C-alpha positions as CSV (number, residue, x, y, z in Angstrom):
1,X,-31.1,-9.1,12.0
2,X,-29.7,-6.4,14.3
3,X,-25.9,-6.2,14.3
4,X,-25.5,-7.3,17.9
5,X,-27.4,-10.6,17.2
6,X,-25.3,-11.5,14.2
7,X,-22.8,-14.4,14.3
8,X,-19.5,-13.5,12.6
9,X,-18.3,-15.5,9.5
10,X,-14.9,-16.5,8.4
11,X,-13.5,-14.2,5.6
12,X,-12.0,-16.1,2.7
13,X,-9.4,-14.8,0.3
14,X,-10.0,-16.3,-3.1
15,X,-7.3,-14.6,-5.1
16,X,-6.0,-11.4,-6.6
17,X,-5.2,-9.7,-9.9
18,X,-3.0,-6.7,-10.7
19,X,-1.5,-5.0,-13.6
20,X,2.3,-4.7,-13.7
21,X,3.8,-2.0,-11.5
22,X,5.8,0.5,-13.5
23,X,8.1,3.3,-12.5
24,X,6.5,6.8,-12.7
25,X,6.5,8.4,-16.1
26,X,7.3,5.2,-18.0
27,X,4.7,2.8,-19.4
28,X,1.7,4.4,-17.8
29,X,2.7,8.0,-18.3
30,X,-0.6,8.9,-19.9
31,X,-2.9,6.7,-17.8
32,X,-5.2,8.1,-15.2
33,X,-5.9,6.6,-11.7
34,X,-9.3,5.5,-13.0
35,X,-7.9,3.8,-16.0
36,X,-5.3,1.9,-14.0
37,X,-7.9,0.9,-11.3
38,X,-10.4,-0.2,-13.9
39,X,-7.8,-2.4,-15.6
40,X,-7.0,-4.3,-12.4
41,X,-10.6,-4.8,-11.4
42,X,-11.5,-6.0,-14.9
43,X,-8.6,-8.4,-14.8
44,X,-9.9,-9.8,-11.5
45,X,-13.5,-10.0,-12.9
46,X,-12.2,-11.8,-16.0
47,X,-10.0,-14.2,-14.0
48,X,-12.9,-15.4,-11.9
49,X,-15.6,-15.2,-14.5
50,X,-17.7,-12.6,-12.6
51,X,-19.0,-10.8,-15.7
52,X,-22.6,-9.6,-15.2
53,X,-22.7,-10.6,-11.5
54,X,-23.9,-8.4,-8.7
55,X,-21.4,-8.4,-5.8
56,X,-22.2,-7.2,-2.3
57,X,-19.8,-4.3,-2.4
58,X,-16.5,-3.0,-3.9
59,X,-14.1,-0.9,-2.0
60,X,-11.3,0.8,-3.9
61,X,-8.9,3.7,-3.1
62,X,-5.9,5.8,-4.0
63,X,-3.9,8.5,-2.3
64,X,-3.2,11.2,-4.9
65,X,-6.3,11.9,-6.9
66,X,-6.4,14.1,-9.9
67,X,-9.3,16.6,-9.6
68,X,-10.7,15.4,-13.0
69,X,-11.0,11.8,-11.7
70,X,-13.6,11.3,-8.9
71,X,-15.9,8.6,-7.8
72,X,-13.2,6.2,-8.8
73,X,-14.6,3.1,-7.1
74,X,-18.0,3.3,-8.8
75,X,-16.6,4.2,-12.2
76,X,-14.1,1.3,-12.0
77,X,-17.0,-1.1,-11.3
78,X,-18.9,0.3,-14.3
79,X,-15.9,-0.4,-16.5
80,X,-15.1,-3.8,-15.1
81,X,-17.8,-6.0,-16.5
82,X,-19.6,-6.5,-13.2
83,X,-23.4,-5.9,-13.1
84,X,-24.0,-2.1,-12.8
85,X,-26.1,-2.9,-9.7
86,X,-22.9,-3.6,-7.8
87,X,-22.3,-0.8,-5.3
88,X,-18.8,0.7,-4.6
89,X,-17.1,3.0,-2.1
90,X,-13.8,4.8,-2.0
91,X,-11.2,4.6,0.8
92,X,-7.9,6.2,1.8
93,X,-5.3,5.4,4.5
94,X,-2.2,6.6,2.7
95,X,0.1,3.6,1.9
96,X,-2.2,1.1,3.6
97,X,-5.2,2.2,1.5
98,X,-5.9,-1.1,-0.2
99,X,-5.2,-3.2,2.9
100,X,-7.9,-1.0,4.5
101,X,-10.3,-1.7,1.6
102,X,-9.7,-5.4,2.2
103,X,-10.5,-4.9,5.8
104,X,-13.6,-2.9,4.9
105,X,-15.0,-5.7,2.7
106,X,-13.9,-8.3,5.2
107,X,-15.8,-6.7,8.0
108,X,-19.0,-6.6,5.9
109,X,-18.6,-10.3,5.1
110,X,-17.8,-11.2,8.7
111,X,-21.0,-9.5,9.9
112,X,-23.1,-11.2,7.3
113,X,-24.0,-8.0,5.5
114,X,-22.6,-9.2,2.2
115,X,-21.3,-12.6,0.9
116,X,-18.7,-11.5,-1.6
117,X,-16.8,-8.3,-2.6
118,X,-13.8,-6.9,-4.2
119,X,-11.1,-4.7,-2.6
120,X,-8.3,-2.9,-4.2
121,X,-6.5,0.3,-5.0
122,X,-4.4,2.2,-7.5
123,X,-1.9,5.0,-7.9
124,X,-1.2,7.1,-11.0
125,X,1.7,9.3,-9.9
126,X,2.5,10.0,-13.6
127,X,-0.9,11.8,-13.8
128,X,0.1,14.2,-11.0
129,X,-2.3,17.1,-10.6
130,X,-1.0,20.6,-11.3
131,X,-2.9,23.4,-9.7
132,X,-3.2,27.1,-10.1
133,X,-1.9,29.0,-7.1
134,X,-4.5,30.6,-4.8
135,X,-3.7,34.2,-6.0
136,X,-4.4,33.2,-9.6
137,X,-7.4,31.0,-8.8
138,X,-9.2,33.7,-6.8
139,X,-8.7,36.2,-9.6
140,X,-10.0,33.8,-12.2
141,X,-13.2,33.2,-10.1
142,X,-13.6,36.9,-9.4
143,X,-13.1,37.8,-13.1
144,X,-15.6,35.1,-14.2
145,X,-18.2,36.4,-11.7
146,X,-17.8,40.1,-12.5
147,X,-20.7,41.6,-14.5
148,X,-18.8,44.4,-16.2
149,X,-15.5,44.7,-18.1
150,X,-14.3,47.2,-15.5
151,X,-14.8,44.8,-12.7
152,X,-13.3,41.9,-14.7
153,X,-10.1,43.9,-15.2
154,X,-10.1,45.0,-11.6
155,X,-10.0,41.4,-10.5
156,X,-6.5,41.1,-12.0
157,X,-5.1,44.1,-10.3
158,X,-2.1,43.2,-8.2
159,X,-1.4,39.9,-10.0
160,X,2.3,38.9,-9.5
161,X,4.4,36.7,-11.7
162,X,4.8,34.3,-8.8
163,X,1.0,33.7,-9.0
164,X,1.4,32.2,-12.4
165,X,3.8,29.5,-11.3
166,X,2.0,26.1,-11.2
167,X,1.8,24.1,-8.0
168,X,1.5,20.4,-7.3
169,X,0.1,18.5,-4.3
170,X,2.6,18.6,-1.5
171,X,4.7,15.5,-0.9
172,X,5.7,16.5,2.7
173,X,4.1,15.8,6.0
174,X,2.0,18.9,6.8
175,X,2.9,18.8,10.5
176,X,6.6,18.7,10.0
177,X,7.4,19.9,6.5
178,X,9.6,16.9,5.9
179,X,9.3,14.2,3.3
180,X,8.9,10.6,4.2
181,X,12.5,9.9,3.1
182,X,13.8,12.7,5.4
183,X,11.8,11.2,8.3
184,X,13.2,7.7,7.6
185,X,16.7,9.2,7.6
186,X,16.0,10.4,11.1
187,X,14.8,6.9,12.1
188,X,17.8,5.0,10.8
189,X,20.1,7.4,12.6
190,X,18.2,6.9,15.8
191,X,18.2,3.1,15.5
192,X,21.8,3.1,14.2
193,X,20.9,1.2,11.0
194,X,23.9,0.9,8.7
195,X,23.9,1.6,4.9
196,X,25.0,-1.9,4.4
197,X,22.1,-3.5,6.2
198,X,19.7,-1.4,4.2
199,X,21.4,-2.4,0.9
200,X,21.2,-6.1,1.9
201,X,17.5,-5.8,2.5
202,X,17.1,-4.1,-0.9
203,X,19.2,-6.7,-2.7
204,X,17.2,-9.6,-1.2
205,X,14.0,-7.8,-2.3
206,X,15.2,-7.8,-5.9
207,X,16.6,-11.3,-5.7
208,X,13.4,-12.7,-4.2
209,X,11.2,-10.9,-6.8
210,X,13.4,-12.2,-9.6
211,X,13.2,-15.8,-8.4
212,X,9.5,-15.5,-7.9
213,X,9.1,-14.5,-11.5
214,X,11.4,-17.3,-12.7
215,X,9.3,-20.0,-10.9
216,X,6.1,-18.5,-12.3
217,X,4.7,-17.3,-9.0
218,X,3.2,-14.1,-10.5
219,X,1.8,-15.8,-13.6
220,X,-1.8,-15.8,-12.3
221,X,-1.5,-12.6,-10.3
222,X,-0.2,-10.1,-12.9
223,X,-2.1,-9.4,-16.1
224,X,-0.7,-7.4,-19.0
225,X,-1.7,-3.8,-19.5
226,X,-0.7,-1.6,-22.4
227,X,1.7,-4.2,-23.6
228,X,3.5,-4.5,-20.3
229,X,3.7,-8.0,-18.9
230,X,5.8,-7.6,-15.7
231,X,6.9,-5.1,-13.2
232,X,9.5,-2.9,-14.8
233,X,11.4,-2.1,-11.6
234,X,12.8,-5.5,-10.6
235,X,16.6,-5.6,-11.2
236,X,17.9,-9.1,-11.4
237,X,21.4,-7.9,-12.1
238,X,21.8,-5.6,-9.1
239,X,24.4,-6.3,-6.4
240,X,25.7,-5.0,-3.2
241,X,28.5,-3.4,-5.1
242,X,26.1,-1.5,-7.4
243,X,23.9,-0.5,-4.6
244,X,26.8,0.8,-2.5
245,X,27.8,3.2,-5.3
246,X,24.5,5.1,-5.3
247,X,24.4,8.6,-3.7
248,X,22.1,9.4,-0.8
249,X,18.8,10.8,-1.9
250,X,17.4,12.7,1.1
251,X,20.4,13.6,3.3
252,X,23.4,14.9,1.3
253,X,25.3,16.1,4.3
254,X,27.6,13.1,4.2
255,X,25.7,11.1,6.8
256,X,22.7,10.1,4.7
257,X,22.2,6.4,3.9
258,X,18.9,6.2,2.0
259,X,19.4,6.0,-1.7
260,X,17.3,5.3,-4.8
261,X,18.4,1.7,-4.5
262,X,17.2,1.0,-1.0
263,X,14.0,3.0,-1.2
264,X,10.8,2.2,-3.0
265,X,10.5,4.1,-6.3
266,X,7.6,6.4,-7.2
267,X,5.3,3.9,-9.0
268,X,2.1,3.6,-11.1
269,X,-0.1,0.6,-10.7
270,X,-3.3,-1.1,-9.5
271,X,-4.3,-4.3,-7.7
272,X,-7.5,-6.0,-6.6
273,X,-8.6,-8.9,-4.4
274,X,-11.7,-11.1,-4.3
275,X,-13.0,-11.9,-0.8
276,X,-16.0,-13.9,0.2
277,X,-17.7,-15.8,3.0
278,X,-16.7,-19.5,3.4
279,X,-20.2,-20.4,2.3
280,X,-20.2,-18.4,-0.9
281,X,-16.9,-19.9,-1.9
282,X,-18.1,-23.4,-1.4
283,X,-21.4,-22.8,-3.2
284,X,-19.6,-21.3,-6.2
285,X,-16.8,-23.9,-6.2
286,X,-14.1,-21.4,-5.5
287,X,-10.8,-22.5,-3.9
288,X,-10.1,-20.7,-0.6
289,X,-6.4,-19.7,-0.6
290,X,-6.4,-18.3,3.0
291,X,-8.5,-16.5,5.6
292,X,-8.1,-12.9,6.8
293,X,-8.3,-13.6,10.5
294,X,-7.1,-10.5,12.3
295,X,-6.0,-6.9,11.8
296,X,-4.9,-3.9,13.8
297,X,-4.2,-0.2,13.2
298,X,-2.0,2.2,15.2
299,X,-0.7,5.7,15.0
300,X,2.2,7.5,16.6
301,X,2.9,11.2,17.5
302,X,5.4,12.0,14.7
303,X,6.7,14.9,16.7
304,X,8.0,12.4,19.3
305,X,8.3,9.1,17.4
306,X,9.6,8.0,14.0
307,X,7.1,8.6,11.3
308,X,7.1,5.0,10.1
309,X,7.2,3.2,13.4
310,X,3.5,2.6,14.0
311,X,3.5,-1.0,12.7
312,X,5.8,-1.9,15.6
313,X,2.9,-1.0,17.9
314,X,0.1,-2.4,15.8
315,X,1.8,-5.8,15.5
316,X,2.5,-6.0,19.2
317,X,-1.2,-5.3,20.1
318,X,-2.4,-7.7,17.4
319,X,-0.3,-10.7,18.4
320,X,-1.1,-10.1,22.1
321,X,-4.8,-10.3,21.3
322,X,-4.2,-13.5,19.3
323,X,-2.1,-14.9,22.1
324,X,0.7,-15.8,19.6
325,X,4.4,-14.9,19.3
326,X,6.2,-12.9,16.7
327,X,8.1,-16.1,15.7
328,X,4.9,-18.1,15.1
329,X,4.6,-17.0,11.4
330,X,5.6,-18.8,8.3
331,X,5.8,-15.7,6.2
332,X,6.5,-12.0,7.0
333,X,5.3,-9.5,4.4
334,X,6.6,-6.2,5.6
335,X,6.2,-3.2,3.3
336,X,9.5,-1.8,2.2
337,X,8.7,1.9,1.9
338,X,12.4,2.1,2.6
339,X,14.7,-0.8,3.5
340,X,15.7,1.3,6.5
341,X,12.1,1.3,7.8
342,X,12.0,-2.5,7.8
343,X,15.3,-2.6,9.6
344,X,14.1,-0.1,12.2
345,X,10.9,-2.1,12.9
346,X,12.8,-5.3,13.2
347,X,15.3,-3.8,15.6
348,X,12.6,-2.2,17.7
349,X,11.0,-5.7,18.2
350,X,14.4,-7.0,19.2
351,X,15.1,-4.2,21.7
352,X,14.0,-4.9,25.3
353,X,14.0,-1.2,26.4
354,X,11.8,-0.2,23.5
355,X,9.4,-3.0,24.0
356,X,9.1,-2.4,27.8
357,X,8.8,1.4,27.6
358,X,6.8,1.8,24.4
359,X,4.9,-1.4,23.9
360,X,4.4,-2.1,27.6
361,X,5.7,-5.6,27.4
362,X,7.7,-7.6,29.9
363,X,10.5,-8.1,27.4
364,X,11.5,-7.9,23.7
365,X,9.3,-9.4,21.1
366,X,12.4,-10.9,19.6
367,X,13.9,-11.6,16.1
368,X,12.3,-13.1,13.1
369,X,13.8,-15.5,10.6
370,X,14.8,-13.2,7.8
371,X,14.6,-16.1,5.3
372,X,10.8,-15.8,5.7
373,X,10.8,-12.1,5.0
374,X,9.3,-10.8,1.7
375,X,10.1,-14.1,0.0
376,X,8.6,-13.1,-3.3
377,X,10.0,-9.5,-3.3
378,X,9.0,-6.3,-1.5
379,X,8.2,-2.8,-2.5
380,X,11.8,-1.8,-3.1
381,X,11.9,-4.3,-6.0
382,X,8.3,-4.5,-7.1
383,X,7.4,-0.8,-6.7
384,X,5.0,1.0,-4.5
385,X,1.9,2.5,-6.0
386,X,0.6,3.9,-2.7
387,X,-3.0,2.9,-3.1
388,X,-2.2,-0.5,-4.6
389,X,0.4,-2.0,-2.3
390,X,-1.9,-3.5,0.3
391,X,-4.0,-5.6,-2.1
392,X,-0.8,-6.7,-3.8
393,X,0.5,-8.0,-0.5
394,X,-2.7,-9.7,0.5
395,X,-3.0,-11.6,-2.8
396,X,0.7,-12.7,-2.7
397,X,0.6,-13.7,0.9
398,X,-2.6,-15.7,0.4
399,X,-1.0,-17.5,-2.6
400,X,2.1,-18.3,-0.6
401,X,0.0,-19.9,2.1
402,X,-1.9,-21.9,-0.5
403,X,1.3,-23.1,-2.0
404,X,2.6,-24.2,1.5
405,X,-0.6,-26.0,2.2
406,X,-1.1,-24.5,5.7
407,X,0.4,-21.8,7.9
408,X,0.2,-18.2,9.0
409,X,1.4,-15.0,7.5
410,X,2.0,-11.6,9.0
411,X,1.4,-8.5,6.9
412,X,2.6,-5.0,7.9
413,X,2.4,-1.6,6.2
414,X,3.7,1.7,7.5
415,X,2.0,4.9,6.2
416,X,2.4,8.6,5.9
417,X,1.0,10.5,8.8
418,X,2.6,8.2,11.3
419,X,0.1,5.3,11.0
420,X,0.4,1.6,10.5
421,X,-2.0,-1.2,9.4
422,X,-1.2,-4.9,10.0
423,X,-3.1,-8.2,9.5
424,X,-2.8,-11.9,9.9
425,X,-3.7,-14.4,7.1
426,X,-4.1,-18.1,7.9
427,X,-4.6,-21.3,6.0
428,X,-5.6,-24.2,8.4
């Protein structure tokens, strides 16, 4: 049937699975992106008994790929226990990568192209690629292609010691030369966010994550990998006093407020989500936790606007289209790249001038109930494997709605490059 004649279907979230998130260069120091991703997808396949089944599609992604690991989505499928006839595709939108993979699979389900699929993502920052510098790389190629010893030796003429120094993938914004943390420092200064407010958000992230573990919330979401059974970043014993003693990480001029305590750590990990049509779920006796009902993406000019402010725009457009209010949600899952980023976004929604001038609204969007914010922990406490965070949030938010029995959840992720991806999950 032609696309324009298709009737859209509701997209059901059936559940998720992930491996524990671990701080860079700890438990997964010797694991590749493919190994981590394969572990999460296999955990999902095992959880739902999908061994040998052919799914409509699998969308997986990551942000920093090692050159030795490619075609990650397809290779992870082949290692998962799914039927080898299951297709797969890779995806990348920086920190929102696995939310985008969920959206990709959801769109195919909604259009009736497929009935069931898996979305997810991973990051293996411990397996960071090291490259030869251009000067050395060119000489190696020229030497290999040379047909005589004279020409091989000639290729190495002019080689400098600096050419031998290894290089890694840049962690700065290409257009500005600044790291994400440096950009967020600029944001918190602009929005006048205090160090104390950032530390309070970070503390609640750890407290909520710890409480979620204690009540068993993550028992059917996190599956052991390499002997690790839980995220190794959550600090149940942290306090405002401890957080306040940490030194600034990005601005050491005396005015910096972002620290290792109120910023998400560099993290290894992987996560996956099972999505289907409502019909497939009923035919296969699968409980529907929630529905993915809406999403939006936005981008800002990072030369003029804060790098991580795009979600403020995306949420505004999305709830306007849904004809709902910011306060109409039962849960707010806002990615904590930095506690300061969360605070900036919340303050922007509360500021009438910003909402009128930038969001083109008649007034401020208003405040949210912070007791509903990141109630089972956020990225500061749980960690932030760039490619895995979105699927982690979708699975957790869907389970929260299932526990509540009904309601709506708002999910928001800021990304590098000045983008943001947001979504709404609902359980009628």
